[in-house]
């Protein structure tokens, strides 16, 4: 069975602080994908990143960066110089082939509510 | 950029009524999904659909739920007799063979 753990339920920071959101996953699949989504108060799921299990390179996109460590089954997300607009719930998700088919359903963590205060 | 479109954005229905949630996936995508998010909770998988049939469903997806791709473009989720606990945000998603997931903006269903 697949599992995603986001141990931080809520994080509150002051604008311009750096913040890291943790994600730990469990899977028996050898090929899988990891995702981060942002859910603002309006409710939609905004795609941030997808990472293939074979690609452990860290990625940076503007103020966002991701640290994938297969050895610790973690895929952490860092926002540098946070802004009020970053306030949202952030979900980490794991997608795998499960029984070996092409189904590729996503298992989500419980999310981390990030509040950035001015 | 291609989008997954969901309608309606909000729906209020009375307990026991049937409701149909509609989704238009991205046109060249092959795999279709419904997910559910009860307010304040995580997003949960309901069902996946490929080649005109269900490929996997979760325990949540009981006999009250059904999915259909009636005309090659729409992808619908029907709840036959809604219960209060069906109140949630329902997300449709689609993906192609080599692409990632694209989620729709969701339908907020309120059962009263």
mmCIF file of C-alpha atoms in Angstrom:
data_model
loop_
_atom_site.group_PDB
_atom_site.id
_atom_site.type_symbol
_atom_site.label_atom_id
_atom_site.label_comp_id
_atom_site.label_asym_id
_atom_site.label_seq_id
_atom_site.Cartn_x
_atom_site.Cartn_y
_atom_site.Cartn_z
ATOM 1 C CA UNK A 1 0.000 0.000 0.000
ATOM 2 C CA UNK A 2 1.108 3.525 -0.662
ATOM 3 C CA UNK A 3 1.294 6.153 2.023
ATOM 4 C CA UNK A 4 2.235 9.828 2.197
ATOM 5 C CA UNK A 5 2.950 11.557 5.480
ATOM 6 C CA UNK A 6 3.012 15.289 5.928
ATOM 7 C CA UNK A 7 3.783 15.585 9.597
ATOM 8 C CA UNK A 8 3.375 19.363 9.735
ATOM 9 C CA UNK A 9 -0.303 20.170 10.015
ATOM 10 C CA UNK A 10 0.141 23.931 10.183
ATOM 11 C CA UNK A 11 3.070 26.280 9.767
ATOM 12 C CA UNK A 12 3.018 30.011 10.380
ATOM 13 C CA UNK A 13 5.846 32.282 9.251
ATOM 14 C CA UNK A 14 6.477 35.946 8.766
ATOM 15 C CA UNK A 15 6.905 37.272 5.261
ATOM 16 C CA UNK A 16 10.406 36.859 3.792
ATOM 17 C CA UNK A 17 11.194 33.881 5.975
ATOM 18 C CA UNK A 18 12.198 30.638 4.304
ATOM 19 C CA UNK A 19 9.958 27.659 5.015
ATOM 20 C CA UNK A 20 10.306 23.940 4.325
ATOM 21 C CA UNK A 21 7.357 21.590 4.028
ATOM 22 C CA UNK A 22 8.152 17.969 4.719
ATOM 23 C CA UNK A 23 6.873 14.935 2.845
ATOM 24 C CA UNK A 24 7.725 11.304 3.539
ATOM 25 C CA UNK A 25 6.337 8.510 1.415
ATOM 26 C CA UNK A 26 6.055 4.728 1.390
ATOM 27 C CA UNK A 27 5.686 2.564 -1.678
ATOM 28 C CA UNK A 28 6.722 -0.840 -2.987
ATOM 29 C CA UNK A 29 6.758 0.371 -6.564
ATOM 30 C CA UNK A 30 10.137 0.762 -8.220
ATOM 31 C CA UNK A 31 8.764 3.371 -10.589
ATOM 32 C CA UNK A 32 6.660 6.126 -9.147
ATOM 33 C CA UNK A 33 6.023 9.832 -9.288
ATOM 34 C CA UNK A 34 5.912 12.454 -6.598
ATOM 35 C CA UNK A 35 3.898 15.634 -6.794
ATOM 36 C CA UNK A 36 3.289 18.834 -4.924
ATOM 37 C CA UNK A 37 0.025 20.732 -5.255
ATOM 38 C CA UNK A 38 -1.043 24.047 -3.817
ATOM 39 C CA UNK A 39 -4.648 24.554 -2.732
ATOM 40 C CA UNK A 40 -5.535 28.197 -2.176
ATOM 41 C CA UNK A 41 -8.703 29.185 -0.293
ATOM 42 C CA UNK A 42 -10.627 29.108 -3.576
ATOM 43 C CA UNK A 43 -10.236 25.327 -3.506
ATOM 44 C CA UNK A 44 -8.630 24.322 -6.784
ATOM 45 C CA UNK A 45 -5.530 22.138 -6.922
ATOM 46 C CA UNK A 46 -2.635 23.976 -8.492
ATOM 47 C CA UNK A 47 0.115 21.738 -9.863
ATOM 48 C CA UNK A 48 3.597 22.714 -8.707
ATOM 49 C CA UNK A 49 5.919 19.858 -9.628
ATOM 50 C CA UNK A 50 6.125 16.222 -10.701
ATOM 51 C CA UNK A 51 9.250 14.193 -10.042
ATOM 52 C CA UNK A 52 10.056 10.737 -11.462
ATOM 53 C CA UNK A 53 11.526 8.216 -9.007
ATOM 54 C CA UNK A 54 14.592 7.803 -11.218
ATOM 55 C CA UNK A 55 15.415 11.483 -11.178
ATOM 56 C CA UNK A 56 16.883 12.532 -7.856
ATOM 57 C CA UNK A 57 18.113 15.874 -9.049
ATOM 58 C CA UNK A 58 16.896 18.705 -6.925
ATOM 59 C CA UNK A 59 14.872 21.310 -8.719
ATOM 60 C CA UNK A 60 14.536 25.028 -8.342
ATOM 61 C CA UNK A 61 11.811 27.164 -9.841
ATOM 62 C CA UNK A 62 12.021 30.764 -8.779
ATOM 63 C CA UNK A 63 11.447 30.895 -5.031
ATOM 64 C CA UNK A 64 10.462 27.223 -4.933
ATOM 65 C CA UNK A 65 12.850 24.324 -4.577
ATOM 66 C CA UNK A 66 12.425 20.621 -4.036
ATOM 67 C CA UNK A 67 14.735 18.128 -2.388
ATOM 68 C CA UNK A 68 14.138 14.501 -3.373
ATOM 69 C CA UNK A 69 16.034 11.917 -1.313
ATOM 70 C CA UNK A 70 15.231 8.346 -2.191
ATOM 71 C CA UNK A 71 17.389 7.024 0.650
ATOM 72 C CA UNK A 72 15.059 8.603 3.199
ATOM 73 C CA UNK A 73 11.890 8.444 1.047
ATOM 74 C CA UNK A 74 11.444 12.161 1.347
ATOM 75 C CA UNK A 75 10.428 14.876 -1.075
ATOM 76 C CA UNK A 76 10.620 18.192 0.745
ATOM 77 C CA UNK A 77 9.516 21.540 -0.566
ATOM 78 C CA UNK A 78 11.140 24.849 0.332
ATOM 79 C CA UNK A 79 9.789 28.313 -0.295
ATOM 80 C CA UNK A 80 12.450 30.986 -0.105
ATOM 81 C CA UNK A 81 11.540 34.513 0.972
ATOM 82 C CA UNK A 82 7.903 33.599 1.553
ATOM 83 C CA UNK A 83 5.128 35.982 0.575
ATOM 84 C CA UNK A 84 1.579 36.431 1.795
ATOM 85 C CA UNK A 85 0.321 34.998 -1.516
ATOM 86 C CA UNK A 86 2.023 31.716 -0.632
ATOM 87 C CA UNK A 87 -0.570 31.159 2.097
ATOM 88 C CA UNK A 88 -2.415 27.970 1.179
ATOM 89 C CA UNK A 89 -2.661 24.283 1.922
ATOM 90 C CA UNK A 90 0.122 22.311 0.259
ATOM 91 C CA UNK A 91 -0.320 18.658 -0.594
ATOM 92 C CA UNK A 92 2.317 16.109 -1.393
ATOM 93 C CA UNK A 93 1.118 13.163 -3.489
ATOM 94 C CA UNK A 94 2.506 9.841 -4.668
ATOM 95 C CA UNK A 95 1.533 8.137 -7.896
ATOM 96 C CA UNK A 96 2.476 4.566 -8.713
ATOM 97 C CA UNK A 97 1.359 1.633 -10.739
ATOM 98 C CA UNK A 98 0.220 -0.270 -7.704
ATOM 99 C CA UNK A 99 -0.601 -3.754 -8.868
ATOM 100 C CA UNK A 100 1.450 -3.250 -11.972
ATOM 101 C CA UNK A 101 -1.188 -1.860 -14.197
ATOM 102 C CA UNK A 102 -1.270 1.550 -15.745
ATOM 103 C CA UNK A 103 -3.772 2.921 -13.297
ATOM 104 C CA UNK A 104 -1.416 5.349 -11.639
ATOM 105 C CA UNK A 105 -3.793 6.704 -8.986
ATOM 106 C CA UNK A 106 -2.518 9.375 -6.608
ATOM 107 C CA UNK A 107 -2.246 9.003 -2.864
ATOM 108 C CA UNK A 108 -2.253 12.346 -1.102
ATOM 109 C CA UNK A 109 -0.871 13.407 2.229
ATOM 110 C CA UNK A 110 -3.100 15.259 4.667
ATOM 111 C CA UNK A 111 -1.661 18.594 3.661
ATOM 112 C CA UNK A 112 0.171 21.395 5.420
ATOM 113 C CA UNK A 113 -1.573 24.712 5.983
ATOM 114 C CA UNK A 114 0.970 27.459 5.451
ATOM 115 C CA UNK A 115 0.146 30.916 6.718
ATOM 116 C CA UNK A 116 2.472 33.732 5.779
ATOM 117 C CA UNK A 117 1.910 36.814 7.887
ATOM 118 C CA UNK A 118 2.861 40.302 6.709
ATOM 119 C CA UNK B 1 -2.783 25.531 -21.938
ATOM 120 C CA UNK B 2 -5.321 22.661 -22.094
ATOM 121 C CA UNK B 3 -7.673 22.454 -19.143
ATOM 122 C CA UNK B 4 -9.972 19.986 -17.479
ATOM 123 C CA UNK B 5 -13.366 21.648 -17.151
ATOM 124 C CA UNK B 6 -15.834 20.767 -14.420
ATOM 125 C CA UNK B 7 -19.440 21.828 -14.119
ATOM 126 C CA UNK B 8 -21.151 22.993 -12.052
ATOM 127 C CA UNK B 9 -18.707 24.701 -9.721
ATOM 128 C CA UNK B 10 -21.209 24.485 -6.881
ATOM 129 C CA UNK B 11 -24.199 22.236 -6.436
ATOM 130 C CA UNK B 12 -26.662 22.029 -3.590
ATOM 131 C CA UNK B 13 -28.929 19.021 -3.491
ATOM 132 C CA UNK B 14 -31.383 17.466 -1.090
ATOM 133 C CA UNK B 15 -30.568 14.222 0.652
ATOM 134 C CA UNK B 16 -31.780 11.270 -1.374
ATOM 135 C CA UNK B 17 -31.633 13.070 -4.695
ATOM 136 C CA UNK B 18 -29.519 11.949 -7.631
ATOM 137 C CA UNK B 19 -26.731 14.235 -8.739
ATOM 138 C CA UNK B 20 -24.485 14.176 -11.812
ATOM 139 C CA UNK B 21 -21.143 15.922 -11.813
ATOM 140 C CA UNK B 22 -19.700 16.674 -15.208
ATOM 141 C CA UNK B 23 -16.160 16.875 -16.462
ATOM 142 C CA UNK B 24 -14.598 17.528 -19.850
ATOM 143 C CA UNK B 25 -11.098 16.029 -19.803
ATOM 144 C CA UNK B 26 -8.268 17.142 -22.046
ATOM 145 C CA UNK B 27 -9.066 15.841 -25.505
ATOM 146 C CA UNK B 28 -6.093 13.548 -26.166
ATOM 147 C CA UNK B 29 -5.890 12.144 -22.651
ATOM 148 C CA UNK B 30 -6.636 8.482 -22.094
ATOM 149 C CA UNK B 31 -7.008 8.064 -18.336
ATOM 150 C CA UNK B 32 -9.705 9.683 -16.264
ATOM 151 C CA UNK B 33 -10.188 9.963 -12.534
ATOM 152 C CA UNK B 34 -12.483 11.230 -9.837
ATOM 153 C CA UNK B 35 -11.198 12.304 -6.451
ATOM 154 C CA UNK B 36 -13.032 13.594 -3.415
ATOM 155 C CA UNK B 37 -12.043 15.997 -0.676
ATOM 156 C CA UNK B 38 -14.240 16.351 2.392
ATOM 157 C CA UNK B 39 -13.865 19.821 3.859
ATOM 158 C CA UNK B 40 -10.596 20.178 5.732
ATOM 159 C CA UNK B 41 -9.386 16.708 4.849
ATOM 160 C CA UNK B 42 -7.072 15.176 2.305
ATOM 161 C CA UNK B 43 -7.863 14.416 -1.297
ATOM 162 C CA UNK B 44 -8.986 10.800 -1.754
ATOM 163 C CA UNK B 45 -9.069 8.624 -4.845
ATOM 164 C CA UNK B 46 -12.517 7.434 -5.907
ATOM 165 C CA UNK B 47 -12.208 5.797 -9.293
ATOM 166 C CA UNK B 48 -10.112 5.534 -12.419
ATOM 167 C CA UNK B 49 -11.432 4.952 -15.924
ATOM 168 C CA UNK B 50 -9.600 3.745 -19.007
ATOM 169 C CA UNK B 51 -10.694 2.300 -22.320
ATOM 170 C CA UNK B 52 -14.338 2.818 -21.449
ATOM 171 C CA UNK B 53 -14.293 0.894 -18.240
ATOM 172 C CA UNK B 54 -13.418 1.279 -14.599
ATOM 173 C CA UNK B 55 -9.815 0.225 -14.002
ATOM 174 C CA UNK B 56 -9.813 0.693 -10.234
ATOM 175 C CA UNK B 57 -12.130 1.956 -7.540
ATOM 176 C CA UNK B 58 -11.721 2.691 -3.868
ATOM 177 C CA UNK B 59 -13.810 1.493 -0.953
ATOM 178 C CA UNK B 60 -15.599 4.829 -1.017
ATOM 179 C CA UNK B 61 -16.898 4.131 -4.508
ATOM 180 C CA UNK B 62 -19.836 1.930 -3.554
ATOM 181 C CA UNK B 63 -23.000 1.056 -5.480
ATOM 182 C CA UNK B 64 -24.323 4.576 -5.068
ATOM 183 C CA UNK B 65 -21.623 5.859 -7.402
ATOM 184 C CA UNK B 66 -21.208 5.339 -11.115
ATOM 185 C CA UNK B 67 -19.110 6.848 -13.872
ATOM 186 C CA UNK B 68 -19.703 7.175 -17.544
ATOM 187 C CA UNK B 69 -18.110 8.578 -20.650
ATOM 188 C CA UNK B 70 -21.286 8.967 -22.677
ATOM 189 C CA UNK B 71 -20.100 10.774 -25.778
ATOM 190 C CA UNK B 72 -16.326 10.631 -26.046
ATOM 191 C CA UNK B 73 -15.784 14.029 -24.519
ATOM 192 C CA UNK B 74 -17.661 14.186 -21.226
ATOM 193 C CA UNK B 75 -16.836 12.147 -18.157
ATOM 194 C CA UNK B 76 -19.520 12.053 -15.495
ATOM 195 C CA UNK B 77 -19.840 10.970 -11.889
ATOM 196 C CA UNK B 78 -23.323 10.061 -10.723
ATOM 197 C CA UNK B 79 -24.385 9.678 -7.127
ATOM 198 C CA UNK B 80 -27.749 7.925 -7.082
ATOM 199 C CA UNK B 81 -29.130 8.805 -3.677
ATOM 200 C CA UNK B 82 -27.057 11.431 -1.963
ATOM 201 C CA UNK B 83 -26.299 11.368 1.739
ATOM 202 C CA UNK B 84 -25.139 14.160 4.000
ATOM 203 C CA UNK B 85 -21.671 12.617 4.119
ATOM 204 C CA UNK B 86 -21.337 12.958 0.335
ATOM 205 C CA UNK B 87 -20.863 16.678 0.838
ATOM 206 C CA UNK B 88 -17.371 17.372 -0.458
ATOM 207 C CA UNK B 89 -15.325 18.865 -3.236
ATOM 208 C CA UNK B 90 -15.149 16.491 -6.184
ATOM 209 C CA UNK B 91 -12.198 16.749 -8.519
ATOM 210 C CA UNK B 92 -11.966 15.285 -11.972
ATOM 211 C CA UNK B 93 -8.528 14.620 -13.458
ATOM 212 C CA UNK B 94 -7.146 13.306 -16.711
ATOM 213 C CA UNK B 95 -3.760 12.319 -18.006
ATOM 214 C CA UNK B 96 -2.122 11.132 -21.194
ATOM 215 C CA UNK B 97 0.353 8.284 -21.540
ATOM 216 C CA UNK B 98 3.414 10.356 -20.841
ATOM 217 C CA UNK B 99 1.955 13.363 -19.139
ATOM 218 C CA UNK B 100 1.178 14.131 -15.563
ATOM 219 C CA UNK B 101 -2.162 14.695 -13.977
ATOM 220 C CA UNK B 102 -4.309 17.682 -14.814
ATOM 221 C CA UNK B 103 -7.023 18.418 -12.288
ATOM 222 C CA UNK B 104 -10.183 20.366 -12.867
ATOM 223 C CA UNK B 105 -11.110 23.183 -10.537
ATOM 224 C CA UNK B 106 -13.616 21.003 -8.705
ATOM 225 C CA UNK B 107 -17.320 20.845 -7.959
ATOM 226 C CA UNK B 108 -18.347 21.682 -4.430
ATOM 227 C CA UNK B 109 -21.297 19.448 -3.584
ATOM 228 C CA UNK B 110 -23.465 20.290 -0.589
ATOM 229 C CA UNK B 111 -26.119 17.824 0.483
ATOM 230 C CA UNK B 112 -28.802 19.281 2.739
#
